[in-house]
mmCIF file of C-alpha atoms and ligand atoms in Angstrom:
data_model
loop_
_atom_site.group_PDB
_atom_site.id
_atom_site.type_symbol
_atom_site.label_atom_id
_atom_site.label_comp_id
_atom_site.label_asym_id
_atom_site.label_seq_id
_atom_site.Cartn_x
_atom_site.Cartn_y
_atom_site.Cartn_z
ATOM 1 C CA UNK A 1 -20.098 26.522 -32.437
ATOM 2 C CA UNK A 2 -17.755 28.133 -29.877
ATOM 3 C CA UNK A 3 -15.286 25.892 -28.037
ATOM 4 C CA UNK A 4 -15.000 26.224 -24.229
ATOM 5 C CA UNK A 5 -11.850 27.829 -22.825
ATOM 6 C CA UNK A 6 -9.731 25.841 -20.352
ATOM 7 C CA UNK A 7 -11.121 28.003 -17.559
ATOM 8 C CA UNK A 8 -14.706 27.313 -18.630
ATOM 9 C CA UNK A 9 -13.987 23.550 -18.795
ATOM 10 C CA UNK A 10 -12.437 23.513 -15.343
ATOM 11 C CA UNK A 11 -15.246 25.633 -13.909
ATOM 12 C CA UNK A 12 -17.436 22.573 -14.504
ATOM 13 C CA UNK A 13 -16.296 19.712 -12.195
ATOM 14 C CA UNK A 14 -17.564 16.945 -14.520
ATOM 15 C CA UNK A 15 -15.756 18.464 -17.520
ATOM 16 C CA UNK A 16 -12.609 18.923 -15.432
ATOM 17 C CA UNK A 17 -12.820 15.242 -14.393
ATOM 18 C CA UNK A 18 -13.317 14.278 -18.056
ATOM 19 C CA UNK A 19 -10.208 16.285 -19.007
ATOM 20 C CA UNK A 20 -8.130 14.637 -16.260
ATOM 21 C CA UNK A 21 -9.457 11.138 -16.985
ATOM 22 C CA UNK A 22 -8.621 11.461 -20.703
ATOM 23 C CA UNK A 23 -5.185 12.918 -19.839
ATOM 24 C CA UNK A 24 -4.279 9.849 -17.748
ATOM 25 C CA UNK A 25 -5.666 7.350 -20.278
ATOM 26 C CA UNK A 26 -3.531 9.074 -22.929
ATOM 27 C CA UNK A 27 -0.439 8.580 -20.727
ATOM 28 C CA UNK A 28 -0.339 12.105 -19.266
ATOM 29 C CA UNK A 29 0.503 13.125 -15.672
ATOM 30 C CA UNK A 30 -1.861 15.150 -13.505
ATOM 31 C CA UNK A 31 -0.433 18.448 -12.241
ATOM 32 C CA UNK A 32 -0.090 19.234 -8.535
ATOM 33 C CA UNK A 33 -2.834 21.869 -8.844
ATOM 34 C CA UNK A 34 -5.279 19.398 -10.396
ATOM 35 C CA UNK A 35 -4.265 16.727 -7.862
ATOM 36 C CA UNK A 36 -5.078 19.054 -4.955
ATOM 37 C CA UNK A 37 -8.430 19.804 -6.605
ATOM 38 C CA UNK A 38 -9.161 16.060 -6.832
ATOM 39 C CA UNK A 39 -8.389 15.432 -3.150
ATOM 40 C CA UNK A 40 -10.567 18.419 -2.186
ATOM 41 C CA UNK A 41 -13.625 17.046 -4.018
ATOM 42 C CA UNK A 42 -16.503 16.691 -1.598
ATOM 43 C CA UNK A 43 -19.165 13.966 -1.385
ATOM 44 C CA UNK A 44 -21.783 13.983 -4.155
ATOM 45 C CA UNK A 45 -22.276 13.013 -7.818
ATOM 46 C CA UNK A 46 -18.785 14.228 -8.786
ATOM 47 C CA UNK A 47 -17.291 11.413 -6.669
ATOM 48 C CA UNK A 48 -19.148 8.797 -8.711
ATOM 49 C CA UNK A 49 -17.914 10.493 -11.898
ATOM 50 C CA UNK A 50 -14.349 10.427 -10.507
ATOM 51 C CA UNK A 51 -14.783 6.740 -9.643
ATOM 52 C CA UNK A 52 -15.980 5.937 -13.178
ATOM 53 C CA UNK A 53 -12.757 7.431 -14.587
ATOM 54 C CA UNK A 54 -10.622 5.614 -12.004
ATOM 55 C CA UNK A 55 -12.256 2.344 -13.031
ATOM 56 C CA UNK A 56 -11.362 2.962 -16.689
ATOM 57 C CA UNK A 57 -7.782 3.835 -15.728
ATOM 58 C CA UNK A 58 -7.488 0.660 -13.594
ATOM 59 C CA UNK A 59 -8.878 -1.440 -16.421
ATOM 60 C CA UNK A 60 -6.553 0.066 -19.052
ATOM 61 C CA UNK A 61 -3.331 -0.115 -17.006
ATOM 62 C CA UNK A 62 -3.918 -3.086 -14.659
ATOM 63 C CA UNK A 63 -6.425 -5.147 -16.612
ATOM 64 C CA UNK A 64 -9.048 -7.422 -15.147
ATOM 65 C CA UNK A 65 -6.884 -9.233 -12.593
ATOM 66 C CA UNK A 66 -6.547 -8.685 -8.838
ATOM 67 C CA UNK A 67 -3.253 -9.073 -6.973
ATOM 68 C CA UNK A 68 -3.428 -10.929 -3.673
ATOM 69 C CA UNK A 69 -0.775 -10.964 -0.986
ATOM 70 C CA UNK A 70 -0.671 -12.200 2.599
ATOM 71 C CA UNK A 71 1.572 -11.570 5.593
ATOM 72 C CA UNK A 72 2.952 -13.612 8.488
ATOM 73 C CA UNK A 73 4.033 -11.931 11.731
ATOM 74 C CA UNK A 74 7.471 -13.443 12.432
ATOM 75 C CA UNK A 75 8.213 -11.260 15.495
ATOM 76 C CA UNK A 76 5.325 -9.647 17.371
ATOM 77 C CA UNK A 77 5.020 -6.740 19.800
ATOM 78 C CA UNK A 78 7.608 -4.953 21.908
ATOM 79 C CA UNK A 79 8.766 -2.612 19.123
ATOM 80 C CA UNK A 80 10.935 0.302 20.417
ATOM 81 C CA UNK A 81 9.403 2.691 17.863
ATOM 82 C CA UNK A 82 6.313 4.781 18.714
ATOM 83 C CA UNK A 83 4.256 4.915 15.503
ATOM 84 C CA UNK A 84 0.996 6.253 16.908
ATOM 85 C CA UNK A 85 -1.269 3.895 14.935
ATOM 86 C CA UNK A 86 0.601 0.723 15.862
ATOM 87 C CA UNK A 87 -0.597 -1.973 18.275
ATOM 88 C CA UNK A 88 2.899 -3.481 18.399
ATOM 89 C CA UNK A 89 4.728 -0.454 19.787
ATOM 90 C CA UNK A 90 6.094 -1.040 23.294
ATOM 91 C CA UNK A 91 5.089 2.568 24.020
ATOM 92 C CA UNK A 92 1.384 1.651 24.150
ATOM 93 C CA UNK A 93 -0.677 -0.837 26.237
ATOM 94 C CA UNK A 94 -2.664 -2.560 23.486
ATOM 95 C CA UNK A 95 -2.570 -6.206 24.572
ATOM 96 C CA UNK A 96 -0.913 -7.188 21.287
ATOM 97 C CA UNK A 97 0.795 -10.609 21.340
ATOM 98 C CA UNK A 98 4.510 -10.579 22.157
ATOM 99 C CA UNK A 99 6.823 -13.256 20.768
ATOM 100 C CA UNK A 100 10.351 -13.476 19.366
ATOM 101 C CA UNK A 101 11.557 -14.434 15.871
ATOM 102 C CA UNK A 102 9.626 -17.566 14.892
ATOM 103 C CA UNK A 103 11.015 -20.839 13.428
ATOM 104 C CA UNK A 104 10.749 -21.900 9.762
ATOM 105 C CA UNK A 105 7.797 -24.261 10.075
ATOM 106 C CA UNK A 106 5.038 -21.670 10.687
ATOM 107 C CA UNK A 107 6.409 -19.511 7.839
ATOM 108 C CA UNK A 108 6.370 -22.401 5.350
ATOM 109 C CA UNK A 109 2.915 -23.401 6.616
ATOM 110 C CA UNK A 110 1.705 -19.859 5.901
ATOM 111 C CA UNK A 111 3.225 -20.101 2.411
ATOM 112 C CA UNK A 112 1.312 -23.320 1.803
ATOM 113 C CA UNK A 113 -1.954 -21.749 2.924
ATOM 114 C CA UNK A 114 -1.276 -18.713 0.748
ATOM 115 C CA UNK A 115 -0.703 -20.912 -2.297
ATOM 116 C CA UNK A 116 -3.905 -22.862 -1.560
ATOM 117 C CA UNK A 117 -5.711 -19.515 -1.511
ATOM 118 C CA UNK A 118 -4.183 -18.485 -4.858
ATOM 119 C CA UNK A 119 -2.294 -15.691 -3.065
ATOM 120 C CA UNK A 120 0.737 -14.506 -5.060
ATOM 121 C CA UNK A 121 3.057 -13.297 -2.393
ATOM 122 C CA UNK A 122 3.764 -13.887 1.293
ATOM 123 C CA UNK A 123 5.417 -11.141 3.321
ATOM 124 C CA UNK A 124 7.376 -11.887 6.485
ATOM 125 C CA UNK A 125 6.814 -8.957 8.872
ATOM 126 C CA UNK A 126 8.595 -8.127 12.158
ATOM 127 C CA UNK A 127 7.867 -5.551 14.874
ATOM 128 C CA UNK A 128 11.263 -3.919 15.333
ATOM 129 C CA UNK A 129 13.036 -0.713 14.226
ATOM 130 C CA UNK A 130 14.968 -2.278 11.409
ATOM 131 C CA UNK A 131 17.721 -4.538 10.108
ATOM 132 C CA UNK A 132 21.451 -4.364 10.638
ATOM 133 C CA UNK A 133 24.269 -6.782 9.800
ATOM 134 C CA UNK A 134 24.397 -9.600 12.397
ATOM 135 C CA UNK A 135 22.760 -12.883 13.560
ATOM 136 C CA UNK A 136 19.182 -11.596 13.089
ATOM 137 C CA UNK A 137 19.930 -10.697 9.452
ATOM 138 C CA UNK A 138 21.444 -14.183 9.005
ATOM 139 C CA UNK A 139 18.200 -15.764 10.290
ATOM 140 C CA UNK A 140 16.058 -13.492 8.132
ATOM 141 C CA UNK A 141 18.067 -14.440 5.033
ATOM 142 C CA UNK A 142 17.645 -18.107 5.953
ATOM 143 C CA UNK A 143 13.817 -17.669 6.124
ATOM 144 C CA UNK A 144 13.843 -15.918 2.743
ATOM 145 C CA UNK A 145 15.977 -18.670 1.163
ATOM 146 C CA UNK A 146 13.540 -21.264 2.516
ATOM 147 C CA UNK A 147 10.528 -19.370 1.112
ATOM 148 C CA UNK A 148 12.252 -18.812 -2.238
ATOM 149 C CA UNK A 149 13.261 -22.472 -2.604
ATOM 150 C CA UNK A 150 9.827 -23.576 -1.435
ATOM 151 C CA UNK A 151 8.554 -21.700 -4.526
ATOM 152 C CA UNK A 152 4.944 -21.653 -3.384
ATOM 153 C CA UNK A 153 4.742 -17.868 -3.162
ATOM 154 C CA UNK A 154 6.865 -14.836 -4.000
ATOM 155 C CA UNK A 155 9.093 -14.149 -0.978
ATOM 156 C CA UNK A 156 8.345 -10.634 0.317
ATOM 157 C CA UNK A 157 9.256 -8.875 3.543
ATOM 158 C CA UNK A 158 8.500 -5.843 5.703
ATOM 159 C CA UNK A 159 11.288 -5.649 8.250
ATOM 160 C CA UNK A 160 11.600 -1.951 9.054
ATOM 161 C CA UNK A 161 14.424 0.443 8.380
ATOM 162 C CA UNK A 162 17.373 -0.858 6.358
ATOM 163 C CA UNK A 163 20.566 0.635 7.766
ATOM 164 C CA UNK A 164 22.978 0.032 4.841
ATOM 165 C CA UNK A 165 23.297 -0.937 1.172
ATOM 166 C CA UNK A 166 25.052 -4.134 2.266
ATOM 167 C CA UNK A 167 21.990 -5.267 4.228
ATOM 168 C CA UNK A 168 19.719 -4.668 1.235
ATOM 169 C CA UNK A 169 22.110 -6.554 -1.045
ATOM 170 C CA UNK A 170 22.108 -9.536 1.322
ATOM 171 C CA UNK A 171 18.308 -9.668 1.259
ATOM 172 C CA UNK A 172 18.342 -9.686 -2.547
ATOM 173 C CA UNK A 173 21.027 -12.377 -2.677
ATOM 174 C CA UNK A 174 18.857 -14.516 -0.352
ATOM 175 C CA UNK A 175 16.081 -14.364 -2.953
ATOM 176 C CA UNK A 176 13.897 -11.533 -1.670
ATOM 177 C CA UNK A 177 11.767 -10.091 -4.490
ATOM 178 C CA UNK A 178 9.679 -7.365 -2.903
ATOM 179 C CA UNK A 179 9.970 -5.277 0.279
ATOM 180 C CA UNK A 180 7.166 -3.303 1.890
ATOM 181 C CA UNK A 181 8.295 -0.065 3.500
ATOM 182 C CA UNK A 182 5.577 2.552 3.741
ATOM 183 C CA UNK A 183 6.071 6.305 3.839
ATOM 184 C CA UNK A 184 2.789 6.179 5.799
ATOM 185 C CA UNK A 185 1.837 9.801 5.071
ATOM 186 C CA UNK A 186 3.215 13.128 3.852
ATOM 187 C CA UNK A 187 6.662 14.423 4.859
ATOM 188 C CA UNK A 188 4.876 17.325 6.675
ATOM 189 C CA UNK A 189 2.572 15.067 8.724
ATOM 190 C CA UNK A 190 5.055 12.215 9.434
ATOM 191 C CA UNK A 191 6.453 13.725 12.683
ATOM 192 C CA UNK A 192 2.883 13.821 14.025
ATOM 193 C CA UNK A 193 2.627 10.010 13.792
ATOM 194 C CA UNK A 194 6.184 8.932 14.618
ATOM 195 C CA UNK A 195 8.783 10.542 16.876
ATOM 196 C CA UNK A 196 11.438 7.808 17.006
ATOM 197 C CA UNK A 197 12.570 7.781 13.389
ATOM 198 C CA UNK A 198 12.241 10.112 10.419
ATOM 199 C CA UNK A 199 10.635 10.331 7.004
ATOM 200 C CA UNK A 200 14.205 10.519 5.646
ATOM 201 C CA UNK A 201 15.071 7.203 7.365
ATOM 202 C CA UNK A 202 12.283 5.675 5.319
ATOM 203 C CA UNK A 203 13.398 7.358 2.077
ATOM 204 C CA UNK A 204 16.965 6.070 2.650
ATOM 205 C CA UNK A 205 15.593 2.549 3.145
ATOM 206 C CA UNK A 206 13.707 2.748 -0.164
ATOM 207 C CA UNK A 207 16.901 3.890 -1.936
ATOM 208 C CA UNK A 208 18.957 0.977 -0.552
ATOM 209 C CA UNK A 209 16.229 -1.478 -1.589
ATOM 210 C CA UNK A 210 15.888 -0.089 -5.100
ATOM 211 C CA UNK A 211 19.669 -0.001 -5.564
ATOM 212 C CA UNK A 212 19.800 -3.659 -4.488
ATOM 213 C CA UNK A 213 17.291 -4.547 -7.230
ATOM 214 C CA UNK A 214 14.383 -5.274 -4.851
ATOM 215 C CA UNK A 215 10.818 -4.471 -5.959
ATOM 216 C CA UNK A 216 9.262 -1.676 -3.867
ATOM 217 C CA UNK A 217 5.924 -1.912 -2.073
ATOM 218 C CA UNK A 218 5.300 1.515 -0.564
ATOM 219 C CA UNK A 219 2.076 3.076 0.644
ATOM 220 C CA UNK A 220 0.624 4.225 3.931
ATOM 221 C CA UNK A 221 -2.334 4.894 6.209
ATOM 222 C CA UNK A 222 -5.197 7.310 5.608
ATOM 223 C CA UNK A 223 -7.528 8.597 8.312
ATOM 224 C CA UNK A 224 -4.915 9.507 10.932
ATOM 225 C CA UNK A 225 -5.853 13.228 10.977
ATOM 226 C CA UNK A 226 -3.881 14.272 7.883
ATOM 227 C CA UNK A 227 -5.248 17.038 5.613
ATOM 228 C CA UNK A 228 -6.272 16.625 1.972
ATOM 229 C CA UNK A 229 -3.077 18.491 1.088
ATOM 230 C CA UNK A 230 -1.071 15.906 3.078
ATOM 231 C CA UNK A 231 -2.837 13.113 1.178
ATOM 232 C CA UNK A 232 -2.019 14.804 -2.118
ATOM 233 C CA UNK A 233 1.658 15.366 -1.215
ATOM 234 C CA UNK A 234 1.868 11.733 -0.064
ATOM 235 C CA UNK A 235 0.468 10.491 -3.395
ATOM 236 C CA UNK A 236 2.813 12.782 -5.365
ATOM 237 C CA UNK A 237 5.801 11.536 -3.317
ATOM 238 C CA UNK A 238 4.814 7.951 -4.194
ATOM 239 C CA UNK A 239 4.616 8.948 -7.863
ATOM 240 C CA UNK A 240 8.258 10.134 -7.674
ATOM 241 C CA UNK A 241 9.344 6.888 -5.977
ATOM 242 C CA UNK A 242 7.388 4.825 -8.539
ATOM 243 C CA UNK A 243 6.936 1.653 -6.446
ATOM 244 C CA UNK A 244 5.406 -1.464 -8.027
ATOM 245 C CA UNK A 245 2.858 -1.867 -5.236
ATOM 246 C CA UNK A 246 0.992 0.808 -3.246
ATOM 247 C CA UNK A 247 -0.830 -0.578 -0.189
ATOM 248 C CA UNK A 248 -3.510 1.796 1.104
ATOM 249 C CA UNK A 249 -4.459 1.166 4.737
ATOM 250 C CA UNK A 250 -7.442 2.914 6.327
ATOM 251 C CA UNK A 251 -7.004 3.550 10.031
ATOM 252 C CA UNK A 252 -8.621 0.965 12.261
ATOM 253 C CA UNK A 253 -8.116 2.747 15.611
ATOM 254 C CA UNK A 254 -6.482 0.377 18.122
ATOM 255 C CA UNK A 255 -7.479 0.881 21.804
ATOM 256 C CA UNK A 256 -4.459 2.019 23.809
ATOM 257 C CA UNK A 257 -2.754 3.850 20.944
ATOM 258 C CA UNK A 258 -2.745 7.681 20.623
ATOM 259 C CA UNK A 259 -5.111 7.359 17.629
ATOM 260 C CA UNK A 260 -7.679 5.214 19.486
ATOM 261 C CA UNK A 261 -10.300 7.970 19.379
ATOM 262 C CA UNK A 262 -9.987 8.758 15.635
ATOM 263 C CA UNK A 263 -13.289 8.335 13.756
ATOM 264 C CA UNK A 264 -13.443 5.810 10.898
ATOM 265 C CA UNK A 265 -13.401 7.307 7.394
ATOM 266 C CA UNK A 266 -16.774 7.219 5.573
ATOM 267 C CA UNK A 267 -16.730 4.596 2.759
ATOM 268 C CA UNK A 268 -17.440 7.170 0.006
ATOM 269 C CA UNK A 269 -14.447 9.220 1.225
ATOM 270 C CA UNK A 270 -12.338 6.056 1.012
ATOM 271 C CA UNK A 271 -13.515 5.329 -2.540
ATOM 272 C CA UNK A 272 -12.676 8.953 -3.487
ATOM 273 C CA UNK A 273 -9.176 8.501 -2.050
ATOM 274 C CA UNK A 274 -8.607 5.203 -3.877
ATOM 275 C CA UNK A 275 -9.738 6.884 -7.106
ATOM 276 C CA UNK A 276 -7.425 9.876 -6.547
ATOM 277 C CA UNK A 277 -4.462 7.548 -5.997
ATOM 278 C CA UNK A 278 -5.425 5.569 -9.133
ATOM 279 C CA UNK A 279 -5.430 8.700 -11.309
ATOM 280 C CA UNK A 280 -2.049 9.801 -9.921
ATOM 281 C CA UNK A 281 -0.555 6.309 -9.997
ATOM 282 C CA UNK A 282 -2.119 4.645 -13.070
ATOM 283 C CA UNK A 283 0.522 1.904 -13.484
ATOM 284 C CA UNK A 284 0.803 0.836 -9.840
ATOM 285 C CA UNK A 285 -0.748 -2.162 -8.137
ATOM 286 C CA UNK A 286 -2.962 -0.229 -5.705
ATOM 287 C CA UNK A 287 -3.924 -2.601 -2.921
ATOM 288 C CA UNK A 288 -6.467 -2.155 -0.158
ATOM 289 C CA UNK A 289 -4.765 -3.471 2.968
ATOM 290 C CA UNK A 290 -5.411 -2.794 6.669
ATOM 291 C CA UNK A 291 -8.761 -1.488 7.941
ATOM 292 C CA UNK A 292 -10.680 -2.731 4.887
ATOM 293 C CA UNK A 293 -13.450 -4.590 6.701
ATOM 294 C CA UNK A 294 -13.607 -2.178 9.679
ATOM 295 C CA UNK A 295 -14.052 0.853 7.401
ATOM 296 C CA UNK A 296 -15.853 -0.496 4.314
ATOM 297 C CA UNK A 297 -18.014 -3.304 5.727
ATOM 298 C CA UNK A 298 -20.520 -4.408 3.039
ATOM 299 C CA UNK A 299 -19.427 -1.747 0.526
ATOM 300 C CA UNK A 300 -16.023 -3.391 -0.093
ATOM 301 C CA UNK A 301 -16.706 -4.555 -3.649
ATOM 302 C CA UNK A 302 -16.793 -0.947 -4.890
ATOM 303 C CA UNK A 303 -13.080 -0.623 -4.065
ATOM 304 C CA UNK A 304 -12.096 -2.293 -7.356
ATOM 305 C CA UNK A 305 -14.330 0.016 -9.388
ATOM 306 C CA UNK A 306 -12.781 2.949 -7.470
ATOM 307 C CA UNK A 307 -9.402 1.866 -8.884
ATOM 308 C CA UNK A 308 -7.953 -0.736 -6.520
ATOM 309 C CA UNK A 309 -6.244 -3.699 -8.245
ATOM 310 C CA UNK A 310 -5.193 -5.740 -5.238
ATOM 311 C CA UNK A 311 -5.914 -6.592 -1.663
ATOM 312 C CA UNK A 312 -4.308 -8.128 1.390
ATOM 313 C CA UNK A 313 -5.884 -11.523 2.008
ATOM 314 C CA UNK A 314 -5.853 -13.293 5.345
ATOM 315 C CA UNK A 315 -5.352 -11.883 8.796
ATOM 316 C CA UNK A 316 -3.394 -8.729 9.546
ATOM 317 C CA UNK A 317 -0.549 -8.522 12.083
ATOM 318 C CA UNK A 318 -2.686 -8.090 15.202
ATOM 319 C CA UNK A 319 -6.283 -7.931 13.907
ATOM 320 C CA UNK A 320 -8.410 -10.372 11.917
ATOM 321 C CA UNK A 321 -9.535 -9.940 8.307
ATOM 322 C CA UNK A 322 -12.562 -11.555 6.658
ATOM 323 C CA UNK A 323 -12.054 -15.184 5.485
ATOM 324 C CA UNK A 324 -10.029 -15.487 2.265
ATOM 325 C CA UNK A 325 -12.807 -17.620 0.767
ATOM 326 C CA UNK A 326 -15.131 -14.593 1.052
ATOM 327 C CA UNK A 327 -12.577 -12.433 -0.805
ATOM 328 C CA UNK A 328 -12.135 -15.048 -3.544
ATOM 329 C CA UNK A 329 -15.926 -15.325 -3.955
ATOM 330 C CA UNK A 330 -16.260 -11.513 -4.105
ATOM 331 C CA UNK A 331 -13.555 -11.297 -6.807
ATOM 332 C CA UNK A 332 -15.203 -14.124 -8.785
ATOM 333 C CA UNK A 333 -18.693 -12.605 -8.428
ATOM 334 C CA UNK A 334 -17.377 -9.302 -9.843
ATOM 335 C CA UNK A 335 -15.891 -11.037 -12.899
ATOM 336 C CA UNK A 336 -12.249 -10.387 -11.991
ATOM 337 C CA UNK A 337 -9.378 -12.897 -12.266
ATOM 338 C CA UNK A 338 -6.581 -13.507 -9.764
ATOM 339 C CA UNK A 339 -3.274 -12.048 -10.989
ATOM 340 C CA UNK A 340 -0.479 -14.560 -11.440
ATOM 341 C CA UNK A 341 2.812 -12.818 -10.584
ATOM 342 C CA UNK A 342 5.372 -12.523 -13.428
ATOM 343 C CA UNK A 343 9.090 -12.887 -12.514
ATOM 344 C CA UNK A 344 10.615 -9.587 -11.305
ATOM 345 C CA UNK A 345 12.958 -7.322 -13.385
ATOM 346 C CA UNK A 346 14.932 -4.775 -11.228
ATOM 347 C CA UNK A 347 14.339 -1.021 -11.985
ATOM 348 C CA UNK A 348 16.838 1.910 -12.112
ATOM 349 C CA UNK A 349 18.087 3.423 -8.808
ATOM 350 C CA UNK A 350 15.709 5.622 -6.731
ATOM 351 C CA UNK A 351 15.626 9.425 -7.424
ATOM 352 C CA UNK A 352 18.211 11.365 -5.289
HETATM 353 S S1 LIG B 401 8.258 0.473 13.384
HETATM 354 FE FE1 LIG B 401 6.611 -0.873 12.663
HETATM 355 S S2 LIG B 401 6.202 -2.303 14.340
HETATM 356 FE FE2 LIG B 401 7.386 -0.566 15.173
HETATM 357 S S3 LIG B 401 5.867 0.848 16.003
HETATM 358 FE FE3 LIG B 401 6.323 1.481 13.889
HETATM 359 S S4 LIG B 401 4.818 0.425 12.595
HETATM 360 FE FE4 LIG B 401 4.814 -0.582 14.595
#
């Protein structure tokens, strides 16, 4: 019986998916050429075959547990940056709430609610360009110390661009375990969504954080007009950075922002994207974050079988999410557990 050549195998999409699925399960890395082919797959039975492999990869590398995290908006609106998807940019009239840095009580209250909802981590998030040495950093470190000593949830943060190694070190000394700083999209497409800071500013921030021994949470937004090649380059860039968590947001167009007229992504396209990220990032905690309900509606449950291993529970920064109880029931109904977070061990410095 004659064996099929590599060309013959790859000429058949299902056989090519089988080859790639087995490669990842055996610990291999998908090439850039195969990754581009995955992102270019179009709707149809091949997507379900891709999803079935992504589910096996999720199960083998992330097990049967789902990571939950929540966020609290500690400073809202009036941000000087102009990220074109963002309701909190001062550049756009979106009606988003505007308030200054909040006191401890609401943060600790949010931590209590998160713990009651079996949510592992609480991220303090602020709408500003970033963090420098000074009184604001002192207050931020105080909030982190309070969250860390409270012990109810893992203290996380998403506080924009970090301007120096010293700032990152202070956050770690205060007890910060994980920092969300998204690349948002590919290096090529980034200038199309933000004109007030650069992709390199974000890469520098990730380096400072990693060098300070802080766990990285780094993902982005899909559905902003990027190409499949952008999506592939974005996923490959994340693979080089090797963050612990990868939040995938799906654009929920906010009225008043430059992206307000963007169409929502079709759910099957979203499941394909989650599956592509899972095959390229088998070890990561791939979380479905913003835009989940707006884009997926009643099809949400399939996200876990497409490769997702986490989700953001509770309301977003300026828009509401579905009740946490509904998420917990969905996870239970699907036979998944809630992941309990193990203590964090710092990784080696970020690639140059
Ligand atoms: S830096 Fe953050 S808060 Fe400011 S506009 Fe960009 S995404 Fe929004």
